[in-house]
Coordinates of C-alpha atoms (C1' of nucleotides) in Angstrom, one line a residue:
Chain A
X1 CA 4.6 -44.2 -5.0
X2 CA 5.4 -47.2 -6.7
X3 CA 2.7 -49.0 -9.1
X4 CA 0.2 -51.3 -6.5
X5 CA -0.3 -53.8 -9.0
X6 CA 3.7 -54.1 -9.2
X7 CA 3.7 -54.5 -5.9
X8 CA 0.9 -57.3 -5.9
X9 CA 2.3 -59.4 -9.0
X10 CA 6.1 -59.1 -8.3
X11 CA 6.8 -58.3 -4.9
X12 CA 10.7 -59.6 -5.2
X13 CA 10.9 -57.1 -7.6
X14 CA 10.3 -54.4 -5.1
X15 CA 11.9 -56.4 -2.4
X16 CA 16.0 -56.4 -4.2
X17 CA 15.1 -52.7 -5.6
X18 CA 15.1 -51.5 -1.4
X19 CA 18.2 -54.1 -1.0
X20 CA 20.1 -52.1 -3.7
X21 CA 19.4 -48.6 -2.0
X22 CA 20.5 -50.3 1.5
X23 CA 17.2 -49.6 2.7
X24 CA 14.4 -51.9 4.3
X25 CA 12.5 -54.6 2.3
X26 CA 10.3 -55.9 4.8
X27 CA 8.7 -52.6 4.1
X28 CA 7.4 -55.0 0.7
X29 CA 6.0 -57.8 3.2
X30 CA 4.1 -55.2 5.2
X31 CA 2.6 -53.9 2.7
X32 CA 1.0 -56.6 0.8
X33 CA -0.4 -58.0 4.4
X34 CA -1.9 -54.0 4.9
X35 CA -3.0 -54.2 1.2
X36 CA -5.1 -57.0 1.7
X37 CA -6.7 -56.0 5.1
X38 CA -7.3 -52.2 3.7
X39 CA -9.2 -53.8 0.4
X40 CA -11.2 -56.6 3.0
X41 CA -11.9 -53.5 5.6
X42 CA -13.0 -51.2 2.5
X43 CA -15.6 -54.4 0.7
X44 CA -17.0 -54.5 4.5
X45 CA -17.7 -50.8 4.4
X46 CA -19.2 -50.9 1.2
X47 CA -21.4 -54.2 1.7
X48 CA -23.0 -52.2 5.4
X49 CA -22.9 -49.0 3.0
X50 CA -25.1 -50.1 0.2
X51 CA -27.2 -51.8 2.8
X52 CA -27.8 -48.2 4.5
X53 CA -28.7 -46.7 1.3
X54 CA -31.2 -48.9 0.4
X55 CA -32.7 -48.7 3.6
X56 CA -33.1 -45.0 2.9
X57 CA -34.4 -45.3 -0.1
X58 CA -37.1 -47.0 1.5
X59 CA -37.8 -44.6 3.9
X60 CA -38.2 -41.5 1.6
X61 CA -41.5 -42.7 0.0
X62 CA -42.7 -44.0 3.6
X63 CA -42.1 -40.9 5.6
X64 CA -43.8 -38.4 2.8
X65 CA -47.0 -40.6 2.7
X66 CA -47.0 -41.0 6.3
X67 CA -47.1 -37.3 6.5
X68 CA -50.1 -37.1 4.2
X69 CA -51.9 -39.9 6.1
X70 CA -50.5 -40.9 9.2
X71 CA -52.2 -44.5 10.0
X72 CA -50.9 -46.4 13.3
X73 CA -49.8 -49.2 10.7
X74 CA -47.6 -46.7 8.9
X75 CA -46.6 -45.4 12.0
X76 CA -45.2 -48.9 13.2
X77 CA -43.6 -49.9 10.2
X78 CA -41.2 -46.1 10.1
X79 CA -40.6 -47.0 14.1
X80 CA -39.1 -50.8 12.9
X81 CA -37.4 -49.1 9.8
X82 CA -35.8 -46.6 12.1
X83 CA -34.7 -49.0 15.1
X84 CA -33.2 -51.4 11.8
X85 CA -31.4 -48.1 10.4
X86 CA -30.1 -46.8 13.5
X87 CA -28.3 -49.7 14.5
X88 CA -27.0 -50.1 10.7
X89 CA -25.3 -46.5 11.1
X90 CA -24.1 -47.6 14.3
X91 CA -22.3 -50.2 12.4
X92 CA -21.1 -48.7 9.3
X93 CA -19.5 -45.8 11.5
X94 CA -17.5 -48.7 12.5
X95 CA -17.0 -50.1 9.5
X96 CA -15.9 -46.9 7.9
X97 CA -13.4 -45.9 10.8
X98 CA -11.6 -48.9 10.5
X99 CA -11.8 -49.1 6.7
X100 CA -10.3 -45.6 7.2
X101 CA -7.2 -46.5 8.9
X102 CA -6.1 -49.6 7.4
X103 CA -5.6 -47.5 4.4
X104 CA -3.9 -45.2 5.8
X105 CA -1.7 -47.7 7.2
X106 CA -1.3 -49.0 3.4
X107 CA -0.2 -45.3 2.3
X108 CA 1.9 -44.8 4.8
X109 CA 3.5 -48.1 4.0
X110 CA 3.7 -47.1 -0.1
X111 CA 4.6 -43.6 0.9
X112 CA 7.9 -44.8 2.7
X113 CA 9.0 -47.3 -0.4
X114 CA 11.8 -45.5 -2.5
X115 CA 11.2 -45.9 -6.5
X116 CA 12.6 -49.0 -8.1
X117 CA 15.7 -49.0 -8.9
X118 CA 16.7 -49.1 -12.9
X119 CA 18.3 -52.6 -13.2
X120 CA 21.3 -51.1 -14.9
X121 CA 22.0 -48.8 -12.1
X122 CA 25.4 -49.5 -10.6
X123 CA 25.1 -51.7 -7.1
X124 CA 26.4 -50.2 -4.1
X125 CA 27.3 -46.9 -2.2
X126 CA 28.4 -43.9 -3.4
X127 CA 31.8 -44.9 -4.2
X128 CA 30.5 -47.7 -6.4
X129 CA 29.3 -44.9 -9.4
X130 CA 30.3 -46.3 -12.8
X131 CA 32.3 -43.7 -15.2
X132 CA 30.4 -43.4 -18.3
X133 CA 32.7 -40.8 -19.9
X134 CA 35.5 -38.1 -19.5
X135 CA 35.3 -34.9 -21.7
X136 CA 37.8 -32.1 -22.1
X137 CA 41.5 -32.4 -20.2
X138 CA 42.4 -30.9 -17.1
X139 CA 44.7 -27.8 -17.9
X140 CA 48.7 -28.7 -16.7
X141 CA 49.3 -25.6 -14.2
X142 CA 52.7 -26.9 -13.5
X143 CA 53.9 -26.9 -17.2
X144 CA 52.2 -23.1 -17.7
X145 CA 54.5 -22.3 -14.7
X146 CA 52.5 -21.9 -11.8
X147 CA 50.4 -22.7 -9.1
X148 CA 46.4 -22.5 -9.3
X149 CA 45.0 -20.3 -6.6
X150 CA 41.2 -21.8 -5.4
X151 CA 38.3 -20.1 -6.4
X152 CA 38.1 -18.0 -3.0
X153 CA 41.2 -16.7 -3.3
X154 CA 40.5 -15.6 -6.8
X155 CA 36.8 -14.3 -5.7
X156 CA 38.2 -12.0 -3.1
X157 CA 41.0 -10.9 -5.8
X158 CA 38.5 -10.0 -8.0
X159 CA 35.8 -8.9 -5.4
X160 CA 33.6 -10.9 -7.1
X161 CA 32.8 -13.5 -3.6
X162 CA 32.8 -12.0 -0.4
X163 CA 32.3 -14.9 2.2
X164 CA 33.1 -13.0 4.9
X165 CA 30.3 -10.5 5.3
X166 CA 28.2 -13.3 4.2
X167 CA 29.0 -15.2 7.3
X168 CA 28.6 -11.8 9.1
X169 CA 25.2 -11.1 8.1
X170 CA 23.8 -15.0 7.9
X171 CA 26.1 -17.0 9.5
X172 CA 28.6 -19.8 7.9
X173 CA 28.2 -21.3 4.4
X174 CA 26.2 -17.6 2.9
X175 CA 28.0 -15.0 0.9
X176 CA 27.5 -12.3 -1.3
X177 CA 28.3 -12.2 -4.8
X178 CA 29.2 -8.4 -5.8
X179 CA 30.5 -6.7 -9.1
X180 CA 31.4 -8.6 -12.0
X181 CA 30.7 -12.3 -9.7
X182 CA 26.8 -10.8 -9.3
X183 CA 27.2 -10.3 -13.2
X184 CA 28.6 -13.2 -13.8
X185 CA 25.6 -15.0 -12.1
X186 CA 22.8 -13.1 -14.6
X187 CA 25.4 -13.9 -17.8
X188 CA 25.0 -17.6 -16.4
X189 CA 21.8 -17.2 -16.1
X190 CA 20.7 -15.7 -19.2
X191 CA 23.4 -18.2 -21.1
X192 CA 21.6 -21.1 -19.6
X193 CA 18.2 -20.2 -20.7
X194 CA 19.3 -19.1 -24.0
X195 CA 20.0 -22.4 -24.6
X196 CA 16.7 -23.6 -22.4
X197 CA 14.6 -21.6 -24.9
X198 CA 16.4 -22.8 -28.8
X199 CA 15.9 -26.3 -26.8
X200 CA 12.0 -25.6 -26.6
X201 CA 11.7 -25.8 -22.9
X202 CA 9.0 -23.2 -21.6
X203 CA 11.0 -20.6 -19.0
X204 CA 9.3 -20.2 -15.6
X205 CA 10.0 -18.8 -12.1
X206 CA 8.6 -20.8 -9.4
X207 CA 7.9 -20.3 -5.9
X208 CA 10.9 -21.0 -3.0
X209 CA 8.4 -21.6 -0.4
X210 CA 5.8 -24.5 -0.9
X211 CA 3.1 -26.6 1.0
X212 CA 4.0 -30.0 2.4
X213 CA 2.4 -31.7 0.1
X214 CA 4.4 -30.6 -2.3
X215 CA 7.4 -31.6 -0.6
X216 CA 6.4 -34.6 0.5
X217 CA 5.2 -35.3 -3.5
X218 CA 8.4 -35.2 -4.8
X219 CA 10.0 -37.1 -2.0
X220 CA 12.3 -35.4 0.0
X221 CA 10.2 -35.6 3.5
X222 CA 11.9 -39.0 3.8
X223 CA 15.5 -39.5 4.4
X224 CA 16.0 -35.9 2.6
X225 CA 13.9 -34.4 5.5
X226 CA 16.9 -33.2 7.8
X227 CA 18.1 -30.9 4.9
X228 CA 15.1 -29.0 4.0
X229 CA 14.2 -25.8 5.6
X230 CA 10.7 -25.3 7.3
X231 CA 9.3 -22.4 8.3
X232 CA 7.1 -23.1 11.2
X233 CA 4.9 -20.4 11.9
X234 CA 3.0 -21.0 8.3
X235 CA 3.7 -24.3 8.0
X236 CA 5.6 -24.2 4.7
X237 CA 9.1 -25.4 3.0
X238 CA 11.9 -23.4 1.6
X239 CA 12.6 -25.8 -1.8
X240 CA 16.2 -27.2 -1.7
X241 CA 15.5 -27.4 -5.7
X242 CA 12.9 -25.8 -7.7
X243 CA 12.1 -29.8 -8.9
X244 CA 9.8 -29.6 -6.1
X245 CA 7.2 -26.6 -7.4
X246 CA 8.2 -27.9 -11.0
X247 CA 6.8 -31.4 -10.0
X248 CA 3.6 -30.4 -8.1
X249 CA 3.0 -27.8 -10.9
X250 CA 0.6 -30.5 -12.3
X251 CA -0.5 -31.9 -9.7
X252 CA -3.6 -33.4 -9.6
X253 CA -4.1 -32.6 -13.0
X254 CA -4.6 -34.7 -16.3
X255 CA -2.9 -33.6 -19.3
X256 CA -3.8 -35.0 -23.0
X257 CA -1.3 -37.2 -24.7
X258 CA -1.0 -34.6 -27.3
X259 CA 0.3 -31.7 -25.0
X260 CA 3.2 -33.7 -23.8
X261 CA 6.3 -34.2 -23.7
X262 CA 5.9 -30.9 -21.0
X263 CA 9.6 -29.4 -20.8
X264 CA 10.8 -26.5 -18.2
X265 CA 13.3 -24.2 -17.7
X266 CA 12.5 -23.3 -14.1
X267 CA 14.5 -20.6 -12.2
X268 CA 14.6 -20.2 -8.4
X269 CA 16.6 -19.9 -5.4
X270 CA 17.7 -23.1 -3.3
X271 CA 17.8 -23.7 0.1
X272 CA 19.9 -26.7 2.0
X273 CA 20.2 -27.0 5.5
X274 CA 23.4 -29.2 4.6
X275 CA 22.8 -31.3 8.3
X276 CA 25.7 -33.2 8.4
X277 CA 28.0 -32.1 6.6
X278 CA 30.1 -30.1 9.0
X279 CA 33.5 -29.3 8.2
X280 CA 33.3 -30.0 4.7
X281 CA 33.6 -28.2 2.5
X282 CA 33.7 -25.3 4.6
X283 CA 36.2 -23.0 2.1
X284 CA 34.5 -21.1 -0.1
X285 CA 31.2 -21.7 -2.3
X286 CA 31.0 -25.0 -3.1
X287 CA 28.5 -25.9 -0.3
X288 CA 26.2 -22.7 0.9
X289 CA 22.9 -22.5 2.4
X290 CA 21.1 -21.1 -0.6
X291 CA 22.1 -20.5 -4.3
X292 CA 20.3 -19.7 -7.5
X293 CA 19.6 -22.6 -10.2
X294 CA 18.3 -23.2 -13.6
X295 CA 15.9 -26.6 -13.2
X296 CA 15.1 -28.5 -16.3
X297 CA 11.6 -30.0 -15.8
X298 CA 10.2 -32.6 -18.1
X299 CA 6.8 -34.6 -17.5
X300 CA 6.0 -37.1 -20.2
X301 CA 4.7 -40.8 -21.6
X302 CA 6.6 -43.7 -19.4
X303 CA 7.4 -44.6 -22.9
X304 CA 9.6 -41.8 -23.5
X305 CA 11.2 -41.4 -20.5
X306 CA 14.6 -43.0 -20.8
X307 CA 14.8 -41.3 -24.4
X308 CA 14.1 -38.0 -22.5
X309 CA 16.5 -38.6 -19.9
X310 CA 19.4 -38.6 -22.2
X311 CA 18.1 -35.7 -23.7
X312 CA 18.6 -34.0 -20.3
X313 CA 22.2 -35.2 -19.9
X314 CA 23.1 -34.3 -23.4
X315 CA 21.8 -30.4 -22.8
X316 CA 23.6 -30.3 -19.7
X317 CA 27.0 -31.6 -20.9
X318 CA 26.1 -28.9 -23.9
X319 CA 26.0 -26.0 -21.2
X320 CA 29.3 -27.3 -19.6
X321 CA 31.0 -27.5 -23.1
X322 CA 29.8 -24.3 -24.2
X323 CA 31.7 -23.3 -20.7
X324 CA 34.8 -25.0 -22.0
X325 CA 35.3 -26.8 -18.6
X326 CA 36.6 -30.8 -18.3
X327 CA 33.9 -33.0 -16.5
X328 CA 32.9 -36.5 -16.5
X329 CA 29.5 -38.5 -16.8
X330 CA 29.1 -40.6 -14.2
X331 CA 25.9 -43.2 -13.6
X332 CA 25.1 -43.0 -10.0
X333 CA 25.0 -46.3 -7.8
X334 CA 22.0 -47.3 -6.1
X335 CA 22.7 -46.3 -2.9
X336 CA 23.0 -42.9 -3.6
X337 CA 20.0 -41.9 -5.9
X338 CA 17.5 -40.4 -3.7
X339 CA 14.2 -41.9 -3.1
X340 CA 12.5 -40.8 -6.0
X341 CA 15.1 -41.9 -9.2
X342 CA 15.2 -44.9 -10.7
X343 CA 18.5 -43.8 -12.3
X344 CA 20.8 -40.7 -12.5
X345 CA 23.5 -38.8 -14.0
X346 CA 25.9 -36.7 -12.3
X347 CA 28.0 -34.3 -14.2
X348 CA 31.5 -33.6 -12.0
X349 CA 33.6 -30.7 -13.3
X350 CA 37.1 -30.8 -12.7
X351 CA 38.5 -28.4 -9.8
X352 CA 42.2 -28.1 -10.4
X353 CA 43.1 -26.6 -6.6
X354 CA 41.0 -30.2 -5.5
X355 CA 42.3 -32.2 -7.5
X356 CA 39.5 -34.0 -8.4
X357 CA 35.9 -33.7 -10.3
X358 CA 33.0 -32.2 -8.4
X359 CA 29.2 -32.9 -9.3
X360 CA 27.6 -29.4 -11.0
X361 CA 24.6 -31.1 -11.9
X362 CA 22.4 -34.1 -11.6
X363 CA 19.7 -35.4 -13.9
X364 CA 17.2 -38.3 -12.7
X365 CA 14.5 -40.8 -14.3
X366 CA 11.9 -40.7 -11.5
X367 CA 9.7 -42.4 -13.6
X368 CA 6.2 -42.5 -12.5
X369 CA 7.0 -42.7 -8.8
X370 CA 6.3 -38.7 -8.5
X371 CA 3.5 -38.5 -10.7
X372 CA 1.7 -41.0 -8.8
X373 CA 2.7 -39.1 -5.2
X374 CA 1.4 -35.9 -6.8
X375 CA -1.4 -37.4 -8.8
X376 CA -0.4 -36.0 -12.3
X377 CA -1.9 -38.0 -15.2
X378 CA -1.7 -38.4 -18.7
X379 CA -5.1 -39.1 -21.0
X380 CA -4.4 -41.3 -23.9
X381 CA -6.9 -43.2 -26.4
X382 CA -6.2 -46.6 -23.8
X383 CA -7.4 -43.8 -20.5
X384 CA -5.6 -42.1 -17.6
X385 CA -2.6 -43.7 -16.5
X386 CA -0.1 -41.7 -14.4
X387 CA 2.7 -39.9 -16.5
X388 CA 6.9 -39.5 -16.1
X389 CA 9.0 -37.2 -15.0
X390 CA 12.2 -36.3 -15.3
X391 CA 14.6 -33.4 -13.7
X392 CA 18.1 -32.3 -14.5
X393 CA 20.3 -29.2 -13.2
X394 CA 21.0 -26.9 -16.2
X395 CA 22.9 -24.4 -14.1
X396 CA 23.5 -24.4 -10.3
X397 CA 25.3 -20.9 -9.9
X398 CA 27.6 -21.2 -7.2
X399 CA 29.5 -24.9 -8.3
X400 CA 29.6 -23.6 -12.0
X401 CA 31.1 -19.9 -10.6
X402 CA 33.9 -22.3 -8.9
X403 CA 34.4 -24.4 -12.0
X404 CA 34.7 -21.4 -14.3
X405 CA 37.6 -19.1 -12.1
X406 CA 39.6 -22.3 -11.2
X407 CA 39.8 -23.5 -14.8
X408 CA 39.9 -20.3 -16.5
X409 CA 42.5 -18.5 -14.5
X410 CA 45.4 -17.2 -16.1
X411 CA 48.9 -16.6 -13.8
X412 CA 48.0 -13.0 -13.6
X413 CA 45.0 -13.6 -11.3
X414 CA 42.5 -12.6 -13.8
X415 CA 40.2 -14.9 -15.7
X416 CA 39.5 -16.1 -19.5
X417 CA 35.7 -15.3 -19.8
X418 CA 34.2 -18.2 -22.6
X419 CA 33.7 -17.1 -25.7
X420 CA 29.8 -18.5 -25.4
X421 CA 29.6 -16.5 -22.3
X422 CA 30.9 -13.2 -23.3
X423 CA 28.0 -11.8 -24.9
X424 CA 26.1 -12.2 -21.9
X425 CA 28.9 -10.1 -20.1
X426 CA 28.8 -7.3 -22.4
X427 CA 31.3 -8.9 -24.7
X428 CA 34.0 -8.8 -21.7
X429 CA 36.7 -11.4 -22.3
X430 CA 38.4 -11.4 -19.0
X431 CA 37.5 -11.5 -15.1
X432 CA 40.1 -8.8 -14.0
Chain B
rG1 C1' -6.2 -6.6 8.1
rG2 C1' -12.0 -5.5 7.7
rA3 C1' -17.0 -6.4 5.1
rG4 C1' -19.8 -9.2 1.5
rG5 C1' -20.4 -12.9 -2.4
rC6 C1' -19.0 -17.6 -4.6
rG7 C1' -16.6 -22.8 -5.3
rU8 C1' -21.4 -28.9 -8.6
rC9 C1' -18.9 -33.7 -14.3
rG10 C1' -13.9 -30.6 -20.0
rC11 C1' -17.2 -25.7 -20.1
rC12 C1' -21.9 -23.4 -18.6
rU13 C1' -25.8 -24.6 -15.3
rA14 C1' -30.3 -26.8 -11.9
rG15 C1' -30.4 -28.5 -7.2
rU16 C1' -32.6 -25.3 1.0
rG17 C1' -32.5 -32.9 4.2
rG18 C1' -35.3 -38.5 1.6
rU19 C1' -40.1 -39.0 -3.1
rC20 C1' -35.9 -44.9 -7.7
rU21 C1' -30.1 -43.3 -10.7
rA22 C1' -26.9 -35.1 -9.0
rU23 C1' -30.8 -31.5 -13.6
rG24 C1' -30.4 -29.4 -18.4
rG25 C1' -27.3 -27.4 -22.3
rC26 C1' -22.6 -27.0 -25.0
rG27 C1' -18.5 -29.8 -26.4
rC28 C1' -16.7 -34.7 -27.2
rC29 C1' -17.2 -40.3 -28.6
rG30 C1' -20.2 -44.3 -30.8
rC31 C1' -24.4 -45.8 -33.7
rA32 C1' -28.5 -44.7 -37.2
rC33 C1' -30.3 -41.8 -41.2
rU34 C1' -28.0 -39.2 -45.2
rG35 C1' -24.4 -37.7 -52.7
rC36 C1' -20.4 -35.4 -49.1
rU37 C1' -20.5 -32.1 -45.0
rA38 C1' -24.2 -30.2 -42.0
rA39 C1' -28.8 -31.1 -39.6
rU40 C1' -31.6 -34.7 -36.9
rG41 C1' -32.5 -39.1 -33.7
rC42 C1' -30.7 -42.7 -30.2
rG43 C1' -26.9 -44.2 -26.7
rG44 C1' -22.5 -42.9 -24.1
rU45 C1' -19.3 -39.2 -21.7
rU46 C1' -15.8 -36.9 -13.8
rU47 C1' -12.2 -39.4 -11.2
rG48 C1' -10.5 -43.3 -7.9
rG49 C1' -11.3 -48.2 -5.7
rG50 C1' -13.6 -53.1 -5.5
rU51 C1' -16.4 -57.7 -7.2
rU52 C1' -16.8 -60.4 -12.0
rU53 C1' -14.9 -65.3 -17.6
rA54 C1' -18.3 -61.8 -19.5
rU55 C1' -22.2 -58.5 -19.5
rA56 C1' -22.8 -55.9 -15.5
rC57 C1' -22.9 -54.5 -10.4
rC58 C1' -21.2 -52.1 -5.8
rC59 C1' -18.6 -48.1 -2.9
rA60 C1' -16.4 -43.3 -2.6
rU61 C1' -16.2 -38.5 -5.1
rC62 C1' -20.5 -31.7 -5.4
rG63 C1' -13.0 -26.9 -3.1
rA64 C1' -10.6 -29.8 1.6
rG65 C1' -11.4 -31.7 6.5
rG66 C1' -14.5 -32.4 10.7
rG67 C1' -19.6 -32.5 12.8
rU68 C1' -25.2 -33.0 13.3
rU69 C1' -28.8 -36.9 11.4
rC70 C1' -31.7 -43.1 10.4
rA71 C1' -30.4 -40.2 5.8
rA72 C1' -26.2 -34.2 3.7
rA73 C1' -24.4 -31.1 -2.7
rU74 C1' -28.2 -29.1 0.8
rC75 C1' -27.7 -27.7 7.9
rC76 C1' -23.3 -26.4 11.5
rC77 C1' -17.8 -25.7 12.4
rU78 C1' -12.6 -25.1 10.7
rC79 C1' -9.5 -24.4 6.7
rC80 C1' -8.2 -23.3 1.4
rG81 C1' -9.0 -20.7 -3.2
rC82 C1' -11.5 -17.1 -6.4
rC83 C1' -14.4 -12.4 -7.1
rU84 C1' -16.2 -7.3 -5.3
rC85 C1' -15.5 -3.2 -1.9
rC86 C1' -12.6 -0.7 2.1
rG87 C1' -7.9 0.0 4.6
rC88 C1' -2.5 -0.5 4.4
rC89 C1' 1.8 -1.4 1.4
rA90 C1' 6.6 -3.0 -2.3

RNA sequence: GGAGGCGUCGCCUAGUGGUCUAUGGCGCCGCACUGCUAAUGCGGUUUGGGUUUAUACCCAUCGAGGGUUCAAAUCCCUCCGCCUCCGCCA
């Protein structure tokens, strides 16, 4: 939800933020013409309301001494009261039903406008990312003498990935991870929060499965919608990303300046319905139904937001250098943030048997725009104002699995194990 | 799954249809008094929206949503959550 008083004072504002994410601005125009109506339909409401109240307040008194002494004067003047009150309720129903749905028309409206876009996001599609920065170097395969095999291939070798039975058992993009690529996951895992916890963040294991308001809170019932799972028969979501119980954690809840900044290290399995994405990425794990991921959660004052934000980034490209992989830091273009970010960091390892880098992990500003969906405040000496919050992937298993056996792989099939990751492998040094 | 009880302002609590403002206490904030602290006294103290230069005022809000009524925290219905007991179960 983006701030109504933004709205109000600097409309254009709003108006080029939907332009940069290629989505509608007249939305803007709508919703200052429903504004007004909703606040002129809600002042009617309350003038016929007050005048209904103090009409009761006049009957109280009347009707209890009427009761002790019931005089035909007294009698006459309850009967006129009445007749005046009952057509007064007649007409405040009114007024109340139709103060009632021009504001829903108004939240509907807000509800559909994306977050506004930080003005030093890039402008444009996905393509139009800007590269912020390239760490580590691609390992030369051809000058070690020889030819990378993909991560499958080296999965299967290793009977670490089997994709196969996976598709068996739950059909295309699911698989099982067995052996040392199931032990693997929980040395990723306990890596990532090992880090999580020296970094201060509190660990916590959400729910999968959540209400819709908590999906729709954070967002992704909008253009997100055809990717999330819902399970019909009680009316709840599968979470594509544990940002969504991490988000409505707090909601409707206001939390003391002096509590926050609020950082999370959340844990829980995703779900993506991937609609429309048929036929790619098909080989493999890089794109799979569901898969395990370490969340990092923050909520905190506007203020200290885009300090936080790079904060996030800087753990994450920690976790991927402890991993000894080559990625890049890429600011994410407009078009492709998402409703709810105003700006975003992707982190794209380098998969040698693509050529190419691939995102692992994502971190986005969504400044207040979730905290006012989900009503999470902050209390300050000034008041209540609504807080910011802030997400970022720490470890999403399956993408950082590929990364590790592509770049790691030695000629022999097996793979180098990082030194930050052997402990948490019982001091193994190679995949084999 | 069955039976019963409960959900009121940060916390506790009063409130079975109107009788000026949803009680009262604790905590908190301000002021006064006071060597200091404490105690005491007075005032304020849910959240959201609106009108207003200001001071103020108005509306909504008693778990959520409907309903009955001129009028609902209070009566009725549905849902949610918590507690107790029973059954089943990882």
């Amino acid at each position: 939800m983006i701030d109504p008083n933004i709205l109000r004072a600097q409309p254009e504002l709003v108006r080029e933020s939907q332009i940069k994410r290629g989505e509608d601005a007249n939305l803007v125009d709508q919703w200052l013409a429903a504004d007004i109506a909703a606040r002129e339909g809600q002042q009617a409401f309350d003038l016929l309301r007050n005048e209904q109240k103090v009409l009761g307040k006049e009957m109280g008194p009347l009707q209890g001494s009427l009761k002790k002494d019931p005089t035909p004067e007294l009698t006459a003047q309850v009967d006129a009261l009445m007749a005046k009150a009952t057509e007064l309720a007649a007409r405040v129903k009114i007024a109340d039903e139709h103060a009632s749905n021009l504001n829903e028309k108004v939240n509907a409206i807000a509800g559909a406008l994306s977050n506004i876009v930080d003005p030093r996001s890039p402008v444009g599609g996905e393509d139009k990312f800007e590269l912020i920065e390239l760490v580590g170097i691609p390992r030369d395969f051809a000058a070690e003498g020889f030819v990378p095999k993909n991560h499958l291939e080296i999965g299967e070798a290793l009977k670490a990935i089997d994709v196969d039975r996976g598709a068996k058992v739950s059909g295309s993009r699911f698989y099982f991870l067995t052996g040392q690529g199931a032990l693997l996951e929980f040395a990723l895992l306990n890596l990532a929060m090992a880090q999580a916890t020296a970094n201060g963040l509190i660990p916590i294991i959400t729910p999968a499965l959540v209400l819709p308001a908590a999906m729709e809170g954070t967002g992704f019932l909008g253009q997100a919608e055809e990717n999330v799972y819902r399970v019909e028969s009680d009316d709840l979501y599968l979470v594509g990303t544990s940002e969504v119980p991490l988000a409505a954690y707090h909601s409707d809840e206001i939390i003391p300046a002096a509590d926050l900044p609020l950082r999370y290290a959340g844990w829980s399995t995703c779900f993506r319905r991937e609609a429309g994405s048929y036929g790619k990425d098909t080989m493999g794990i890089i794109r799979v139904h569901q898969f395990d991921k370490v969340e990092m959660f923050v909520l905190c004052d506007p203020a200290q937001a885009e300090a936080e934000h790079e904060r996030l980034l800087q753990w994450e490209k920690d976790f991927l250098d402890a991993l000894e992989l080559p990625y890049r830091v890429i600011d994410v273009a407009s078009g492709d943030l998402g409703s709810s970010a105003a700006r975003k960091f992707d982190i794209e390892a380098w998969i040698p048997t693509q050529g190419t880098y691939r995102e692992v992990t994502s971190t986005s500003n969504t400044t207040e725009y979730q905290a006012r969906r989900l009503k999470i405040r902050m209390r300050d000496s000034e008041g209540t104002k609504p807080l910011a919050t802030l997400n970022g992937t720490l470890c999403a298993m399956p993408r950082i699995i590929v990364a590790i056996l592509e770049n790691h792989q030695q000629a022999d099939g097996t793979v180098n194990v990082p030194k930050a990751l052997q402990p948490f492998l019982g001091g193994k040094k190679v995949l084999a």
